C-alpha cells in the first residue's frame, strides 16, 4: 500500500488526467442512467470528437515548441470550403480533391510558419491574423452560402464503418485482440530493457494489474463497437495518426528536436538543432492537420459552411493543456492531448445527455480547463520543492 | 568618528557551500572617492549588495554604520532613503520611457496619484544640467548612447539626494571620451561633498581619481591603500589583487603538442545591437593539436563573443575574417556547420545556453550527436542508453540513473553533462567558456582532468576563464584580451598573474604583445 501511495504521488501528473477522465466517465454514466456507455453513444463520441482530436495532435506539437495556433478553426473551415468547391462545384474526384486540400493546408501552415519561425513574429499574433484572414477567405469563396451535398464516397470518411466479414462484427473484436496483444508485448519488452539498465519500474504485481486493466478496457471498447455498427473508418484514421505522431515524438530525431526547442530554444540552437526549420515544419504539419480536420467535419456535416470550425481552436488548445502540455513549451504528449480531448468530448456529450444548455456547458468547460492547469502547476511547484 | 561616512565592520556573507565575504572591513571617508578592486568573484558586488540592502539585514553578519549610526537595511528603498545609491553595471533604465520619467521612476513628482508633469520636467532639467547632459527631458532613453544613459542614471541618483554614490564598472561599456567625462563628473561631485565608491577593472582610471583603494581577494579585505600618501602605482594594486598562494589544485600533465589545428585570422565582429561598435577587432590566434590554450581577460573583453562568433556565428553581425582548420580554410556559418567541422562550444551559462533543464541526462547528452544514434531519423533507444551510461561512468556524473532531470543536478554534475554532450559529438576543437564557473573545488579537479584527457587525445582546447589561477594552472599558452583585441600572448613558463593582469588592463593601442 505504501509503495502504491508513493508511486501515485510520483506519477500524479501522468495518472492525474487519466483518473480525471475515469471520474468524469463514471459520473456521467451514473447521472445519465447508463446512457453514456451505450454502444451507440460510444460510437457517436468517436464520430463527434474526431476532428477535435486530430487538431489536438497537431496543436500539442505546436504547444511543445512553445507556440500556439489560434487559426486552426478558420483553416479547417477554409479547407472544407475549398474541398466543397472542388468536389461539388467542379466535380473533381474525391481522392484528387482530398490530396489538393491537404496541400492547401500545408501551404497555409507554411505561410504561418514562415512568419513565426523566420520573421520571429509571435505565433499568437500571426495565427490571430490567420484566424481572421482564413475565416474571411472562407466566406469569400463560399459567397456566404453552404455547399452540399458531397459525393457519397467522401462522406464515408466520417460516417462509414469498416465492412464486416461475417455476422456479429468479428472485425472489431479481432482488432481489439490484436491491439491488446501488441500492447502487452510492447509493455513487456519495455519493462525488460528498463530493468536491464536499472531504471525504476512498476513492482511486478502492479505491472500485471496495469496490463489487465488496460487490456480489459481495450476489449470492452472493442465489444461495444462490435455490438453497434463495428469499427468506424474515422477511428482507424485517428488511431493511425496517434500511433504515427507518438512514434515521431518519442523515437525520431525530429521529435527530439521539437521537445528540445520548447525546453530551451537557445541551448537547442547551440547544440546544432535547426530551430527555425523545425518550428517552420511544425506549423506546416499543423496546417495539414487542420486540413484533415476540416475535411472530416465537412464530410460529417455533408456540407461546407462559412461557420464551420468555429471555436475548434479553443477546444484543441484546451485538450492539449488538460492533457498536461506546458504553456511555456517543452512538455506535453500526443497521448495526453488525446486524453484531454476525450475529457472535453465526454463533458460535452454527458452534459448534452442530461439536457444542460450550451450556456452551462461552456461555463463548465472553462472551469475544467482552469482547474486542470491549476492542478498541474500546483503539482509542479510541489515536486520542485521536494 | 565622523571622519567616516560609512563603516562596514566584519561583514561575513555565506551562500550555500561558499563564503562570499569573510570578515570584510570597509571605511569610506566623507567626500572621498574610494575604489574597490579585486578579481572577478572577489566579493565586490556581494559587498555592495549587502550595503544597499539587496541582501537584507539578517542574511549576513557584521555591522554597517552610516554617518556613525548603525543601519539595518531590509531593502534597497531603505538604503536609498539615507542617500546610498548604487548604479549597476547593467543600467536599470526603461528604454521606452523618457529621460524625465526614468529619473523620477518610483519617486514620481505627483499629488494624490496624479503626475505633476511640469515639476517632473523642470526637476529633471535641473538635474541634467548638474550632470552636464544636454538633452530634452522628453527624449526616450532608448535613443541615447550608453554614455548618456549612464548620465541619466546618475541624474536619477542625484534626485534621491545622494550622499554616497556607488558606481559598479561605470566605464565598462563607454568609449574613452565618455569615460573621461564621467571621471570628471565624479571629481566634481567630490567637491560638492558627495562620497563615491568606484568599482572598476580599469586600473588607470582607478589610480587617476581615487583617494584610497580597498582591495578584496577571495572574499577577504587584503588592504586599504592611501593614494595620497605613498607611491601607489598600478603594479602595486595588481600585486594586492592576485597575491595568493597557488596550491596544487591542478592535475599534472605532460603536453604532447602537434601541428596547428585551428587558426583564426583577422577576426572582426560588430555588436549585435549597436552595429557601429566593434566587439572584436582583428583577432588572430591559433591552437595546436594536444594544446590547451587559454584566453584571459576581464568581463567585456570580448572573449565569449569571440567563442560564439567562431562557433557558427552565434553572436554578432558583420563577422569577417578567416578560419583555418588543419591548414585549410573553412566556413562556420551555422552551428550545424561548426559541429560538422568538428567544433564544440561549452557555454559559460550552462543553465540558459547549455542544458535543457526539464529534460533528463540521457536526452541532453544525445542531443548534439542524435544523428549518430539514428537510422533514417529513427533513434536507436538502446544505443542511446548505452552512450549515456558510458558517459555517466567515464565522467563520473553523480546521479542515480540517466533519467534524472538535469535541472536537479549540482553545478559540477550539470557541467559534466554538458561536456558529455560535446565529447559524444567527437569534436576536434573544443572551446570551453568558463568551464568551472560556480563549481566546487573537488568537481573542478575532475573537470580539469577531463580537459587534460581531451587534449591528450590530440584535440585542440581553448579555455576561456576569468580565474587567473585556473588559466595558469591548466593552459600551455595564454592569450590575453582587452576591449576586443588580443593584447598579449604568453607562454606557460613566462606567465604570471601580474603579467596577465597587466595585459588585461592595458588600454589603447592594438599593439601585439609578441612574447613567445
PDB file of N, CA, C and O in Angstrom, chain A residues 13 17 59-68 258-259 261-264 317-334 336-337 369 372-374 376-377 380, chain B residues 358-359 405:
ATOM      1  N   UNK A  13       1.099  13.512 -12.133  1.00  0.00           N
ATOM      2  CA  UNK A  13       0.905  14.255 -13.377  1.00  0.00           C
ATOM      3  C   UNK A  13       0.470  13.323 -14.490  1.00  0.00           C
ATOM      4  O   UNK A  13      -0.396  13.634 -15.288  1.00  0.00           O
ATOM      5  N   UNK A  17      -4.576  12.931 -15.219  1.00  0.00           N
ATOM      6  CA  UNK A  17      -5.579  13.191 -16.255  1.00  0.00           C
ATOM      7  C   UNK A  17      -6.384  11.944 -16.573  1.00  0.00           C
ATOM      8  O   UNK A  17      -7.574  12.036 -16.886  1.00  0.00           O
ATOM      9  N   UNK A  59      -1.923  20.404 -32.525  1.00  0.00           N
ATOM     10  CA  UNK A  59      -1.783  21.524 -31.585  1.00  0.00           C
ATOM     11  C   UNK A  59      -0.755  21.223 -30.507  1.00  0.00           C
ATOM     12  O   UNK A  59       0.006  22.091 -30.105  1.00  0.00           O
ATOM     13  N   UNK A  60      -0.732  19.985 -30.033  1.00  0.00           N
ATOM     14  CA  UNK A  60       0.200  19.693 -28.936  1.00  0.00           C
ATOM     15  C   UNK A  60       1.645  19.822 -29.423  1.00  0.00           C
ATOM     16  O   UNK A  60       2.518  20.271 -28.685  1.00  0.00           O
ATOM     17  N   UNK A  61       1.881  19.524 -30.694  1.00  0.00           N
ATOM     18  CA  UNK A  61       3.227  19.735 -31.228  1.00  0.00           C
ATOM     19  C   UNK A  61       3.590  21.216 -31.228  1.00  0.00           C
ATOM     20  O   UNK A  61       4.691  21.611 -30.858  1.00  0.00           O
ATOM     21  N   UNK A  62       2.635  22.032 -31.668  1.00  0.00           N
ATOM     22  CA  UNK A  62       2.865  23.481 -31.690  1.00  0.00           C
ATOM     23  C   UNK A  62       3.124  23.979 -30.269  1.00  0.00           C
ATOM     24  O   UNK A  62       4.036  24.767 -30.023  1.00  0.00           O
ATOM     25  N   UNK A  63       2.337  23.485 -29.319  1.00  0.00           N
ATOM     26  CA  UNK A  63       2.474  23.950 -27.932  1.00  0.00           C
ATOM     27  C   UNK A  63       3.799  23.460 -27.338  1.00  0.00           C
ATOM     28  O   UNK A  63       4.450  24.177 -26.593  1.00  0.00           O
ATOM     29  N   UNK A  64       4.227  22.262 -27.701  1.00  0.00           N
ATOM     30  CA  UNK A  64       5.508  21.767 -27.193  1.00  0.00           C
ATOM     31  C   UNK A  64       6.663  22.654 -27.686  1.00  0.00           C
ATOM     32  O   UNK A  64       7.603  22.917 -26.952  1.00  0.00           O
ATOM     33  N   UNK A  65       6.574  23.156 -28.906  1.00  0.00           N
ATOM     34  CA  UNK A  65       7.646  24.054 -29.361  1.00  0.00           C
ATOM     35  C   UNK A  65       7.550  25.416 -28.691  1.00  0.00           C
ATOM     36  O   UNK A  65       8.409  26.269 -28.909  1.00  0.00           O
ATOM     37  N   UNK A  66       6.515  25.632 -27.889  1.00  0.00           N
ATOM     38  CA  UNK A  66       6.405  26.895 -27.165  1.00  0.00           C
ATOM     39  C   UNK A  66       5.558  27.932 -27.891  1.00  0.00           C
ATOM     40  O   UNK A  66       5.601  29.109 -27.565  1.00  0.00           O
ATOM     41  N   UNK A  67       4.789  27.496 -28.894  1.00  0.00           N
ATOM     42  CA  UNK A  67       3.943  28.435 -29.631  1.00  0.00           C
ATOM     43  C   UNK A  67       2.468  28.100 -29.413  1.00  0.00           C
ATOM     44  O   UNK A  67       2.130  27.277 -28.566  1.00  0.00           O
ATOM     45  N   UNK A  68       1.611  28.724 -30.210  1.00  0.00           N
ATOM     46  CA  UNK A  68       0.187  28.459 -30.125  1.00  0.00           C
ATOM     47  C   UNK A  68      -0.378  28.674 -31.526  1.00  0.00           C
ATOM     48  O   UNK A  68       0.222  29.370 -32.330  1.00  0.00           O
ATOM     49  N   UNK A 258      11.946  18.818 -31.541  1.00  0.00           N
ATOM     50  CA  UNK A 258      10.770  19.623 -31.171  1.00  0.00           C
ATOM     51  C   UNK A 258      10.743  19.831 -29.656  1.00  0.00           C
ATOM     52  O   UNK A 258      10.557  20.953 -29.172  1.00  0.00           O
ATOM     53  N   UNK A 259      10.956  18.768 -28.903  1.00  0.00           N
ATOM     54  CA  UNK A 259      10.993  18.906 -27.443  1.00  0.00           C
ATOM     55  C   UNK A 259      12.136  19.829 -27.016  1.00  0.00           C
ATOM     56  O   UNK A 259      11.991  20.644 -26.100  1.00  0.00           O
ATOM     57  N   UNK A 261      13.569  22.297 -28.588  1.00  0.00           N
ATOM     58  CA  UNK A 261      13.303  23.715 -28.854  1.00  0.00           C
ATOM     59  C   UNK A 261      12.387  24.286 -27.785  1.00  0.00           C
ATOM     60  O   UNK A 261      12.601  25.377 -27.255  1.00  0.00           O
ATOM     61  N   UNK A 262      11.342  23.526 -27.448  1.00  0.00           N
ATOM     62  CA  UNK A 262      10.426  24.008 -26.423  1.00  0.00           C
ATOM     63  C   UNK A 262      11.077  24.082 -25.052  1.00  0.00           C
ATOM     64  O   UNK A 262      10.776  24.962 -24.250  1.00  0.00           O
ATOM     65  N   UNK A 263      11.991  23.159 -24.780  1.00  0.00           N
ATOM     66  CA  UNK A 263      12.638  23.112 -23.472  1.00  0.00           C
ATOM     67  C   UNK A 263      13.602  24.262 -23.269  1.00  0.00           C
ATOM     68  O   UNK A 263      13.661  24.857 -22.200  1.00  0.00           O
ATOM     69  N   UNK A 264      14.366  24.580 -24.294  1.00  0.00           N
ATOM     70  CA  UNK A 264      15.320  25.682 -24.203  1.00  0.00           C
ATOM     71  C   UNK A 264      15.816  25.974 -25.608  1.00  0.00           C
ATOM     72  O   UNK A 264      16.733  25.329 -26.104  1.00  0.00           O
ATOM     73  N   UNK A 317      -6.777  23.574 -28.145  1.00  0.00           N
ATOM     74  CA  UNK A 317      -5.807  24.120 -27.186  1.00  0.00           C
ATOM     75  C   UNK A 317      -6.127  23.615 -25.781  1.00  0.00           C
ATOM     76  O   UNK A 317      -5.242  23.173 -25.041  1.00  0.00           O
ATOM     77  N   UNK A 318      -7.410  23.649 -25.426  1.00  0.00           N
ATOM     78  CA  UNK A 318      -7.821  23.168 -24.110  1.00  0.00           C
ATOM     79  C   UNK A 318      -7.443  21.702 -23.941  1.00  0.00           C
ATOM     80  O   UNK A 318      -6.938  21.293 -22.889  1.00  0.00           O
ATOM     81  N   UNK A 319      -7.660  20.896 -24.981  1.00  0.00           N
ATOM     82  CA  UNK A 319      -7.327  19.472 -24.907  1.00  0.00           C
ATOM     83  C   UNK A 319      -5.839  19.299 -24.603  1.00  0.00           C
ATOM     84  O   UNK A 319      -5.455  18.503 -23.741  1.00  0.00           O
ATOM     85  N   UNK A 320      -4.983  20.073 -25.282  1.00  0.00           N
ATOM     86  CA  UNK A 320      -3.544  19.946 -25.068  1.00  0.00           C
ATOM     87  C   UNK A 320      -3.171  20.282 -23.633  1.00  0.00           C
ATOM     88  O   UNK A 320      -2.381  19.588 -23.002  1.00  0.00           O
ATOM     89  N   UNK A 321      -3.751  21.379 -23.127  1.00  0.00           N
ATOM     90  CA  UNK A 321      -3.384  21.799 -21.768  1.00  0.00           C
ATOM     91  C   UNK A 321      -3.953  20.857 -20.721  1.00  0.00           C
ATOM     92  O   UNK A 321      -3.288  20.532 -19.740  1.00  0.00           O
ATOM     93  N   UNK A 322      -5.183  20.419 -20.911  1.00  0.00           N
ATOM     94  CA  UNK A 322      -5.745  19.459 -19.956  1.00  0.00           C
ATOM     95  C   UNK A 322      -4.894  18.193 -19.966  1.00  0.00           C
ATOM     96  O   UNK A 322      -4.670  17.559 -18.947  1.00  0.00           O
ATOM     97  N   UNK A 323      -4.368  17.867 -21.148  1.00  0.00           N
ATOM     98  CA  UNK A 323      -3.527  16.682 -21.275  1.00  0.00           C
ATOM     99  C   UNK A 323      -2.111  16.877 -20.777  1.00  0.00           C
ATOM    100  O   UNK A 323      -1.247  16.038 -21.048  1.00  0.00           O
ATOM    101  N   UNK A 324      -1.835  17.957 -20.084  1.00  0.00           N
ATOM    102  CA  UNK A 324      -0.537  18.083 -19.415  1.00  0.00           C
ATOM    103  C   UNK A 324       0.525  18.855 -20.165  1.00  0.00           C
ATOM    104  O   UNK A 324       1.666  18.916 -19.730  1.00  0.00           O
ATOM    105  N   UNK A 325       0.196  19.456 -21.313  1.00  0.00           N
ATOM    106  CA  UNK A 325       1.200  20.243 -22.017  1.00  0.00           C
ATOM    107  C   UNK A 325       1.480  21.514 -21.222  1.00  0.00           C
ATOM    108  O   UNK A 325       0.616  22.011 -20.513  1.00  0.00           O
ATOM    109  N   UNK A 326       2.732  21.998 -21.343  1.00  0.00           N
ATOM    110  CA  UNK A 326       3.113  23.199 -20.603  1.00  0.00           C
ATOM    111  C   UNK A 326       3.012  24.418 -21.507  1.00  0.00           C
ATOM    112  O   UNK A 326       3.450  24.386 -22.649  1.00  0.00           O
ATOM    113  N   UNK A 327       2.444  25.487 -20.951  1.00  0.00           N
ATOM    114  CA  UNK A 327       2.268  26.699 -21.758  1.00  0.00           C
ATOM    115  C   UNK A 327       3.601  27.310 -22.142  1.00  0.00           C
ATOM    116  O   UNK A 327       3.686  28.075 -23.094  1.00  0.00           O
ATOM    117  N   UNK A 328       4.671  26.981 -21.417  1.00  0.00           N
ATOM    118  CA  UNK A 328       5.971  27.537 -21.754  1.00  0.00           C
ATOM    119  C   UNK A 328       6.767  26.623 -22.689  1.00  0.00           C
ATOM    120  O   UNK A 328       7.892  26.930 -23.043  1.00  0.00           O
ATOM    121  N   UNK A 329       6.171  25.503 -23.061  1.00  0.00           N
ATOM    122  CA  UNK A 329       6.821  24.652 -24.044  1.00  0.00           C
ATOM    123  C   UNK A 329       7.672  23.548 -23.434  1.00  0.00           C
ATOM    124  O   UNK A 329       7.944  23.542 -22.235  1.00  0.00           O
ATOM    125  N   UNK A 330       8.042  22.591 -24.277  1.00  0.00           N
ATOM    126  CA  UNK A 330       8.952  21.535 -23.859  1.00  0.00           C
ATOM    127  C   UNK A 330       8.303  20.332 -23.217  1.00  0.00           C
ATOM    128  O   UNK A 330       8.923  19.286 -23.103  1.00  0.00           O
ATOM    129  N   UNK A 331       7.061  20.498 -22.760  1.00  0.00           N
ATOM    130  CA  UNK A 331       6.390  19.392 -22.079  1.00  0.00           C
ATOM    131  C   UNK A 331       5.038  19.150 -22.739  1.00  0.00           C
ATOM    132  O   UNK A 331       4.313  20.095 -23.061  1.00  0.00           O
ATOM    133  N   UNK A 332       4.690  17.869 -22.881  1.00  0.00           N
ATOM    134  CA  UNK A 332       3.413  17.508 -23.469  1.00  0.00           C
ATOM    135  C   UNK A 332       3.550  16.218 -24.249  1.00  0.00           C
ATOM    136  O   UNK A 332       4.657  15.851 -24.637  1.00  0.00           O
ATOM    137  N   UNK A 333       2.445  15.493 -24.419  1.00  0.00           N
ATOM    138  CA  UNK A 333       2.480  14.268 -25.207  1.00  0.00           C
ATOM    139  C   UNK A 333       1.250  14.201 -26.093  1.00  0.00           C
ATOM    140  O   UNK A 333       0.222  14.807 -25.784  1.00  0.00           O
ATOM    141  N   UNK A 334       1.389  13.462 -27.189  1.00  0.00           N
ATOM    142  CA  UNK A 334       0.249  13.251 -28.069  1.00  0.00           C
ATOM    143  C   UNK A 334      -0.832  12.492 -27.308  1.00  0.00           C
ATOM    144  O   UNK A 334      -2.013  12.857 -27.356  1.00  0.00           O
ATOM    145  N   UNK A 336      -1.403  12.458 -24.128  1.00  0.00           N
ATOM    146  CA  UNK A 336      -2.037  13.378 -23.180  1.00  0.00           C
ATOM    147  C   UNK A 336      -3.072  14.248 -23.861  1.00  0.00           C
ATOM    148  O   UNK A 336      -4.180  14.449 -23.342  1.00  0.00           O
ATOM    149  N   UNK A 337      -2.722  14.779 -25.034  1.00  0.00           N
ATOM    150  CA  UNK A 337      -3.653  15.647 -25.745  1.00  0.00           C
ATOM    151  C   UNK A 337      -4.930  14.891 -26.106  1.00  0.00           C
ATOM    152  O   UNK A 337      -6.036  15.445 -26.062  1.00  0.00           O
ATOM    153  N   UNK A 369     -10.998  23.466 -17.611  1.00  0.00           N
ATOM    154  CA  UNK A 369      -9.689  23.816 -18.161  1.00  0.00           C
ATOM    155  C   UNK A 369      -8.829  24.506 -17.097  1.00  0.00           C
ATOM    156  O   UNK A 369      -7.683  24.134 -16.860  1.00  0.00           O
ATOM    157  N   UNK A 372      -7.783  22.051 -14.386  1.00  0.00           N
ATOM    158  CA  UNK A 372      -6.763  21.092 -14.828  1.00  0.00           C
ATOM    159  C   UNK A 372      -5.384  21.729 -14.822  1.00  0.00           C
ATOM    160  O   UNK A 372      -4.413  21.149 -14.337  1.00  0.00           O
ATOM    161  N   UNK A 373      -5.282  22.944 -15.355  1.00  0.00           N
ATOM    162  CA  UNK A 373      -3.974  23.583 -15.432  1.00  0.00           C
ATOM    163  C   UNK A 373      -3.499  24.013 -14.041  1.00  0.00           C
ATOM    164  O   UNK A 373      -2.320  23.895 -13.701  1.00  0.00           O
ATOM    165  N   UNK A 374      -4.428  24.488 -13.208  1.00  0.00           N
ATOM    166  CA  UNK A 374      -4.066  24.864 -11.839  1.00  0.00           C
ATOM    167  C   UNK A 374      -3.511  23.655 -11.089  1.00  0.00           C
ATOM    168  O   UNK A 374      -2.500  23.741 -10.390  1.00  0.00           O
ATOM    169  N   UNK A 376      -2.076  21.094 -12.375  1.00  0.00           N
ATOM    170  CA  UNK A 376      -0.781  20.794 -12.962  1.00  0.00           C
ATOM    171  C   UNK A 376       0.311  21.689 -12.361  1.00  0.00           C
ATOM    172  O   UNK A 376       1.379  21.213 -11.962  1.00  0.00           O
ATOM    173  N   UNK A 377       0.031  22.974 -12.277  1.00  0.00           N
ATOM    174  CA  UNK A 377       1.018  23.918 -11.753  1.00  0.00           C
ATOM    175  C   UNK A 377       1.274  23.663 -10.268  1.00  0.00           C
ATOM    176  O   UNK A 377       2.409  23.697  -9.799  1.00  0.00           O
ATOM    177  N   UNK A 380       3.576  20.800 -10.016  1.00  0.00           N
ATOM    178  CA  UNK A 380       4.930  21.140 -10.434  1.00  0.00           C
ATOM    179  C   UNK A 380       5.655  21.840  -9.294  1.00  0.00           C
ATOM    180  O   UNK A 380       6.787  21.556  -8.987  1.00  0.00           O
TER     181      UNK A 380
ATOM    182  N   UNK B 358      14.643  20.827 -18.190  1.00  0.00           N
ATOM    183  CA  UNK B 358      13.484  19.969 -17.928  1.00  0.00           C
ATOM    184  C   UNK B 358      13.661  18.583 -18.554  1.00  0.00           C
ATOM    185  O   UNK B 358      12.817  17.722 -18.376  1.00  0.00           O
ATOM    186  N   UNK B 359      14.744  18.392 -19.270  1.00  0.00           N
ATOM    187  CA  UNK B 359      14.993  17.068 -19.861  1.00  0.00           C
ATOM    188  C   UNK B 359      16.018  16.296 -19.028  1.00  0.00           C
ATOM    189  O   UNK B 359      16.776  16.874 -18.257  1.00  0.00           O
ATOM    190  N   UNK B 405      16.436  14.406 -14.168  1.00  0.00           N
ATOM    191  CA  UNK B 405      16.349  15.714 -14.838  1.00  0.00           C
ATOM    192  C   UNK B 405      17.623  16.505 -14.547  1.00  0.00           C
ATOM    193  O   UNK B 405      18.083  16.566 -13.402  1.00  0.00           O
TER     194      UNK B 405
END
